[in-house]
CSV table of C-alpha atoms in Angstrom, one decimal:
chain,number,residue,atom,x,y,z
A,1,MET,CA,110.4,94.3,126.7
A,2,ILE,CA,113.6,96.0,124.2
A,3,THR,CA,113.7,99.5,125.9
A,4,GLY,CA,117.1,102.3,125.8
A,5,GLU,CA,119.1,100.1,128.5
A,6,MET,CA,118.5,97.2,126.1
A,7,VAL,CA,119.9,99.7,123.0
A,8,TRP,CA,123.1,100.9,125.4
A,9,LYS,CA,124.0,97.4,126.2
A,10,LYS,CA,123.6,95.3,122.4
A,11,SER,CA,125.4,98.4,121.0
A,12,LEU,CA,128.3,97.5,123.7
A,13,GLN,CA,129.1,93.9,121.8
A,14,THR,CA,128.4,95.2,118.2
A,15,HIS,CA,131.2,95.5,116.5
A,16,GLY,CA,133.3,96.2,112.5
A,17,SER,CA,133.3,98.7,110.3
A,18,ALA,CA,130.6,101.7,109.3
A,19,GLY,CA,127.2,101.1,106.8
A,20,PRO,CA,127.1,104.1,103.6
A,21,SER,CA,127.1,106.9,106.0
A,22,GLY,CA,130.3,106.5,106.7
A,23,LEU,CA,130.0,105.7,111.2
A,24,ASP,CA,131.9,103.2,112.2
A,25,ALA,CA,130.6,100.9,115.7
A,26,ARG,CA,133.2,102.2,117.5
A,27,GLY,CA,131.4,106.0,116.5
A,28,TRP,CA,128.2,104.7,117.0
A,29,ARG,CA,129.6,103.6,120.7
A,30,ARG,CA,130.5,106.6,121.8
A,31,LEU,CA,126.7,108.1,120.7
A,32,LEU,CA,124.8,105.9,123.0
A,33,SER,CA,127.1,104.8,125.5
A,34,SER,CA,129.8,107.8,126.2
A,35,THR,CA,128.8,110.2,129.3
A,36,ILE,CA,130.5,112.9,127.0
A,37,CYS,CA,126.7,113.0,125.6
A,38,GLY,CA,125.1,113.5,128.8
A,39,SER,CA,121.3,112.5,129.1
A,40,GLY,CA,121.8,112.9,125.2
A,41,ALA,CA,123.3,109.2,124.8
A,42,SER,CA,120.0,108.4,127.4
A,43,ASP,CA,117.4,109.6,124.5
A,44,LEU,CA,119.7,108.8,121.7
A,45,CYS,CA,118.8,104.8,123.4
A,46,SER,CA,115.1,105.5,124.1
A,47,ALA,CA,114.3,106.8,120.0
A,48,LEU,CA,116.8,103.3,118.8
A,49,ALA,CA,114.4,101.2,121.2
A,50,ALA,CA,111.2,103.5,120.3
A,51,LEU,CA,112.6,103.1,116.2
A,52,ALA,CA,113.1,98.8,116.5
A,53,ARG,CA,109.4,98.1,118.4
A,54,LYS,CA,108.2,100.1,115.9
A,55,LEU,CA,110.0,97.3,113.8
A,56,ALA,CA,108.8,94.9,114.5
A,57,THR,CA,105.4,95.7,115.3
A,58,THR,CA,104.0,98.3,112.1
A,59,THR,CA,104.3,97.4,109.3
A,60,CYS,CA,106.4,101.4,107.5
A,61,HIS,CA,107.4,103.0,104.3
A,62,HIS,CA,110.9,104.1,103.4
A,63,LEU,CA,113.0,102.4,105.0
A,64,ASP,CA,116.0,103.2,102.1
A,65,ALA,CA,118.4,104.6,104.5
A,66,PHE,CA,117.9,101.5,107.6
A,67,THR,CA,118.3,99.4,105.1
A,68,ALA,CA,120.9,100.1,102.9
A,69,CYS,CA,124.6,98.9,102.6
A,70,ARG,CA,128.3,99.5,100.9
A,71,LEU,CA,128.8,96.1,98.9
A,72,ILE,CA,132.5,94.9,99.1
A,73,PRO,CA,133.0,92.4,96.6
A,74,LEU,CA,135.8,89.2,98.3
A,75,ASP,CA,138.2,87.7,96.0
A,76,LYS,CA,137.2,84.1,96.6
A,77,LYS,CA,140.4,83.1,94.1
A,78,PRO,CA,138.3,81.9,91.9
A,79,GLY,CA,134.7,83.6,91.9
A,80,CYS,CA,133.6,86.5,94.2
A,81,ARG,CA,131.8,86.8,97.3
A,82,PRO,CA,129.5,89.8,97.6
A,83,ILE,CA,129.8,91.2,100.7
A,84,GLY,CA,126.7,94.3,101.8
A,85,ILE,CA,128.0,95.9,104.9
A,86,GLY,CA,124.8,97.6,106.9
A,87,GLU,CA,124.0,100.2,108.9
A,88,VAL,CA,125.9,100.2,112.8
A,89,ILE,CA,122.3,101.5,114.3
A,90,ARG,CA,120.3,97.9,112.0
A,91,ARG,CA,123.4,96.6,113.2
A,92,VAL,CA,121.8,97.0,116.7
A,93,VAL,CA,117.6,97.6,116.1
A,94,GLY,CA,118.3,93.7,115.2
A,95,LYS,CA,120.4,92.6,118.2
A,96,CYS,CA,118.0,93.7,120.2
A,97,ILE,CA,114.9,92.3,118.0
A,98,MET,CA,116.9,88.6,118.0
A,99,ALA,CA,117.4,88.6,122.0
A,100,VAL,CA,113.2,89.0,122.4
A,101,VAL,CA,112.8,86.3,119.6
A,102,LYS,CA,115.3,83.9,119.6
A,103,GLU,CA,113.4,81.9,121.5
A,104,ASP,CA,110.6,81.3,119.6
A,105,VAL,CA,113.4,81.1,116.0
A,106,ARG,CA,115.1,78.0,117.9
A,107,ARG,CA,111.4,75.8,118.8
A,108,VAL,CA,110.5,77.0,115.0
A,109,ALA,CA,114.3,76.0,113.7
A,110,GLY,CA,114.3,72.6,115.4
A,111,ASN,CA,117.0,70.3,116.7
A,112,LEU,CA,117.9,69.6,112.6
A,113,GLN,CA,118.9,73.4,111.4
A,114,VAL,CA,121.9,74.1,114.4
A,115,CYS,CA,122.3,77.4,112.9
A,116,ALA,CA,119.8,79.3,115.0
A,117,GLY,CA,121.0,79.8,118.1
A,118,GLN,CA,121.4,76.6,119.8
A,119,GLN,CA,124.5,76.0,122.5
A,120,ALA,CA,127.0,74.8,120.6
A,121,GLY,CA,125.4,73.9,117.3
A,122,GLY,CA,127.9,73.3,115.8
A,123,GLU,CA,129.1,70.8,117.5
A,124,ALA,CA,126.8,68.8,118.2
A,125,ALA,CA,126.4,68.4,114.2
A,126,ILE,CA,130.7,67.3,114.4
A,127,HIS,CA,129.4,65.1,116.8
A,128,ALA,CA,126.1,63.4,115.3
A,129,MET,CA,127.7,62.9,112.5
A,130,ARG,CA,130.9,61.5,113.2
A,131,GLU,CA,128.5,58.6,115.2
A,132,ILE,CA,126.3,58.1,112.8
A,133,PHE,CA,129.2,56.8,110.3
A,134,ALA,CA,130.5,55.1,113.4
A,135,GLN,CA,127.5,52.9,112.4
A,136,GLU,CA,127.7,49.0,111.0
A,137,ASP,CA,124.6,50.1,109.2
A,138,CYS,CA,125.2,53.2,107.5
A,139,GLU,CA,126.9,53.2,103.9
A,140,ALA,CA,128.8,55.9,103.6
A,141,VAL,CA,128.2,60.7,104.5
A,142,LEU,CA,127.4,63.3,101.7
A,143,LEU,CA,128.4,66.9,102.4
A,144,VAL,CA,126.3,69.2,100.1
A,145,ASP,CA,127.5,72.0,99.5
A,146,ALA,CA,125.6,75.3,97.7
A,147,ARG,CA,126.0,77.8,95.5
A,148,ASN,CA,126.6,81.9,97.8
A,149,VAL,CA,122.9,80.7,99.0
A,150,PHE,CA,123.0,83.6,102.3
A,151,ASN,CA,122.8,86.0,99.0
A,152,SER,CA,120.8,84.3,96.2
A,153,ILE,CA,117.9,81.9,98.5
A,154,ASN,CA,114.4,83.0,97.2
A,155,ARG,CA,113.1,86.5,99.0
A,156,LYS,CA,109.5,86.3,98.9
A,157,THR,CA,109.9,83.1,100.0
A,158,MET,CA,111.2,83.0,102.7
A,159,LEU,CA,109.8,86.4,104.2
A,160,HIS,CA,106.4,83.8,103.5
A,161,ASN,CA,107.3,81.0,104.9
A,162,ILE,CA,108.3,83.1,108.8
A,163,LYS,CA,104.5,84.9,108.4
A,164,ILE,CA,103.5,80.9,108.4
A,165,LYS,CA,106.1,79.7,110.7
A,166,CYS,CA,107.0,82.8,113.1
A,167,PRO,CA,105.3,85.5,113.4
A,168,SER,CA,107.3,87.0,116.5
A,169,LEU,CA,109.4,87.9,113.5
A,170,ALA,CA,107.7,87.8,110.4
A,171,THR,CA,106.9,91.9,110.8
A,172,TYR,CA,110.2,93.5,111.0
A,173,ALA,CA,111.7,90.8,108.7
A,174,ASP,CA,109.2,91.9,106.3
A,175,ASN,CA,109.8,95.7,106.5
A,176,THR,CA,113.8,95.3,105.9
A,177,TYR,CA,114.0,92.9,103.4
A,178,SER,CA,110.0,93.3,101.6
A,179,GLU,CA,111.9,96.2,99.5
A,180,PRO,CA,115.0,96.1,97.4
A,181,SER,CA,118.2,97.0,99.7
A,182,ASN,CA,120.7,99.4,97.5
A,183,LEU,CA,123.9,98.4,97.5
A,184,TYR,CA,127.0,101.8,97.1
A,185,VAL,CA,130.1,101.0,94.9
A,186,ASN,CA,132.7,103.2,96.0
A,187,ARG,CA,134.3,103.3,92.4
A,188,SER,CA,138.3,104.5,92.2
A,189,GLY,CA,138.9,107.9,90.9
A,190,SER,CA,135.4,109.1,91.7
A,191,ASN,CA,133.3,110.4,94.2
A,192,LYS,CA,130.3,108.9,93.1
A,193,ALA,CA,129.3,105.6,94.2
A,194,ARG,CA,127.4,103.6,91.4
A,195,VAL,CA,124.0,102.1,93.1
A,196,LEU,CA,123.5,98.3,92.7
A,197,GLU,CA,120.2,96.7,94.7
A,198,SER,CA,119.6,93.6,96.2
A,199,ARG,CA,116.2,91.7,95.5
A,200,GLU,CA,117.2,88.3,96.8
A,201,GLY,CA,118.5,86.9,100.0
A,202,THR,CA,120.1,87.9,103.6
A,203,THR,CA,121.9,90.9,104.1
A,204,GLN,CA,126.4,90.3,105.7
A,205,GLY,CA,126.8,90.4,108.9
A,206,ASP,CA,122.5,91.6,109.8
A,207,PRO,CA,121.9,90.4,113.0
A,208,VAL,CA,117.7,88.1,111.5
A,209,ALA,CA,120.2,87.0,108.5
A,210,MET,CA,121.2,83.4,110.2
A,211,ALA,CA,117.4,83.3,111.6
A,212,MET,CA,115.9,83.7,108.9
A,213,TYR,CA,117.3,81.2,106.5
A,214,ALA,CA,117.1,78.9,108.8
A,215,LEU,CA,113.6,78.8,108.8
A,216,GLY,CA,113.7,79.8,104.9
A,217,MET,CA,115.2,76.4,104.3
A,218,SER,CA,112.6,75.3,106.7
A,219,VAL,CA,110.9,74.2,103.9
A,220,LEU,CA,113.5,72.4,102.6
A,221,GLN,CA,114.2,70.6,105.2
A,222,ASP,CA,110.4,69.4,105.6
A,223,VAL,CA,111.1,67.7,101.9
A,224,ILE,CA,113.7,65.7,102.7
A,225,ALA,CA,113.6,64.9,106.4
A,226,PHE,CA,114.6,61.6,107.1
A,227,GLU,CA,110.6,59.6,107.4
A,228,LYS,CA,110.8,60.2,103.4
A,229,THR,CA,114.3,59.4,103.0
A,230,LYS,CA,115.8,57.4,105.2
A,231,VAL,CA,118.9,59.8,105.5
A,232,LYS,CA,119.9,61.0,108.9
A,233,GLN,CA,120.8,64.5,108.7
A,234,VAL,CA,121.7,67.6,110.3
A,235,ALA,CA,122.1,71.3,108.5
A,236,TYR,CA,124.2,73.7,109.3
A,237,ALA,CA,122.5,77.0,107.5
A,238,ASP,CA,123.7,76.2,104.3
A,239,ASP,CA,125.6,72.3,105.1
A,240,LEU,CA,123.5,69.4,105.3
A,241,SER,CA,125.1,67.0,105.8
A,242,GLY,CA,123.7,63.0,105.4
A,243,ALA,CA,124.5,60.0,106.1
A,244,GLY,CA,122.9,56.3,105.5
A,245,LYS,CA,122.8,53.4,102.5
A,246,LEU,CA,123.8,54.4,99.2
A,247,GLN,CA,120.4,54.3,98.0
A,248,ASP,CA,118.5,55.8,99.9
A,249,LEU,CA,121.7,59.2,99.3
A,250,SER,CA,120.8,58.9,96.1
A,251,HIS,CA,117.3,59.4,96.4
A,252,TRP,CA,118.2,62.5,98.7
A,253,TRP,CA,120.6,64.0,97.0
A,254,GLY,CA,118.2,63.8,93.6
A,255,LEU,CA,115.2,65.6,96.1
A,256,ILE,CA,116.9,67.7,96.4
A,257,GLN,CA,117.9,68.9,92.9
A,258,ALA,CA,115.6,69.3,93.0
A,259,ASN,CA,113.6,71.0,95.3
A,260,GLY,CA,116.0,72.6,96.3
A,261,PRO,CA,116.2,75.7,93.9
A,262,THR,CA,113.2,76.9,93.9
A,263,ILE,CA,113.8,78.6,97.5
A,264,GLY,CA,117.2,79.3,95.7
A,265,TYR,CA,119.3,77.1,97.5
A,266,THR,CA,121.8,75.4,94.4
A,267,PRO,CA,123.5,72.6,95.0
A,268,ASN,CA,127.4,73.0,94.4
A,269,ALA,CA,127.9,69.3,92.9
A,270,ALA,CA,131.3,69.7,92.4
A,271,LYS,CA,132.2,70.9,96.1
A,272,SER,CA,129.8,68.0,97.3
A,273,PHE,CA,131.9,65.2,99.0
A,274,LEU,CA,130.3,62.0,98.9
A,275,ILE,CA,131.9,60.1,101.7
A,276,VAL,CA,131.8,56.3,102.2
A,277,LYS,CA,133.2,53.4,104.4
A,278,PRO,CA,136.6,51.7,101.9
A,279,GLU,CA,134.0,47.8,101.9
A,280,HIS,CA,131.4,49.8,100.0
A,281,TYR,CA,133.1,52.0,96.8
A,282,ASP,CA,132.9,50.0,94.4
A,283,GLY,CA,128.8,50.5,95.0
A,284,THR,CA,129.1,53.8,94.9
A,285,VAL,CA,130.8,54.5,91.5
A,286,ASN,CA,128.2,52.8,90.2
A,287,ILE,CA,124.7,54.8,91.8
A,288,PHE,CA,126.4,58.5,91.8
A,289,SER,CA,128.3,57.7,88.5
A,290,GLY,CA,127.3,60.9,86.1
A,291,SER,CA,125.9,63.2,89.7
A,292,GLY,CA,129.2,65.2,89.5
A,293,VAL,CA,128.7,64.8,93.3
A,294,VAL,CA,133.0,64.0,94.4
A,295,VAL,CA,134.0,60.3,96.3
A,296,THR,CA,136.4,60.0,98.5
A,297,LYS,CA,137.1,56.2,100.8
A,298,GLU,CA,139.7,58.7,102.4
A,299,GLY,CA,136.8,61.5,104.3
A,300,GLN,CA,137.1,65.3,103.8
A,301,ARG,CA,136.2,68.4,106.2
A,302,HIS,CA,133.2,69.2,108.4
A,303,LEU,CA,132.0,72.2,109.3
A,304,GLY,CA,135.6,72.7,110.7
A,305,ALA,CA,136.0,69.2,112.0
A,306,VAL,CA,137.3,66.1,109.7
A,307,ILE,CA,135.4,62.5,108.5
A,308,GLY,CA,136.5,60.0,107.5
A,309,THR,CA,139.7,57.5,108.4
A,310,GLU,CA,141.8,57.2,111.2
A,311,GLU,CA,144.6,58.0,108.6
A,312,TYR,CA,142.8,61.3,106.9
A,313,LYS,CA,141.9,62.0,110.1
A,314,LYS,CA,146.2,62.5,111.7
A,315,GLU,CA,146.9,63.9,108.1
A,316,TYR,CA,144.2,66.5,107.8
A,317,VAL,CA,145.2,67.3,112.0
A,318,GLY,CA,148.6,67.8,111.1
């Protein structure tokens, strides 16, 4: 299904800065679509299509140049977020792969992980949690935050899960993530870059990264499912949110803490919020005592929206 025409279309949709090679998306679009290149542009599109098909169907080796990234450390104030900027050619190929396997990924990820390409997935998660919180039998909503998950999710476990759950993506994922990627860090005042190895997590900006993450997280979601915890829940990538009774939420939180780190999902209690209805606030302090979770009866941001009292919503919007 991947043709030169598909590569051409995906290249026009690709933007961003360059990887270690120094050729950014604008340069690649010129090579792949400019009439100045004549038939060379069409030939290059066909060659990249052949490369994509091979990476998706055949075990390949020596892909160091294809998977290499330029590493940018962003200051989170406090903390640091490492951003690996991959090669544009990898982004174009990744978009072609996802165009073919996206329906498989959606089906496997299900309707409780809404980052796998579902239409308006974020909005669905926001409205679902808001409606559940408004129900009489719901006592609180727990919003779980995790530490730097995209860069720390267990790669070996993730690839194993993808092989079983989504075989159409497995070969490409294994080719690009089974071996460590080289990360090049430019040092000021030096012409030589320092090279680090990326052994865990996914690459920022890689079109298949979100799909791989969703499939990797599905194992944890099976463990904390509603059938086992009585907690109504939804996830947008690493943002887990659950709603229900306080005792059930306490059990749910315990399962996340016990099972999350084995796949690289380490919950961060200091940035996790329990939004509780005012009439249940006193009981919450006892149940979640010592957990480190921030308890509030006012409200908190949820995926760019807000859950809480009407007064807090107005304050947030203001």
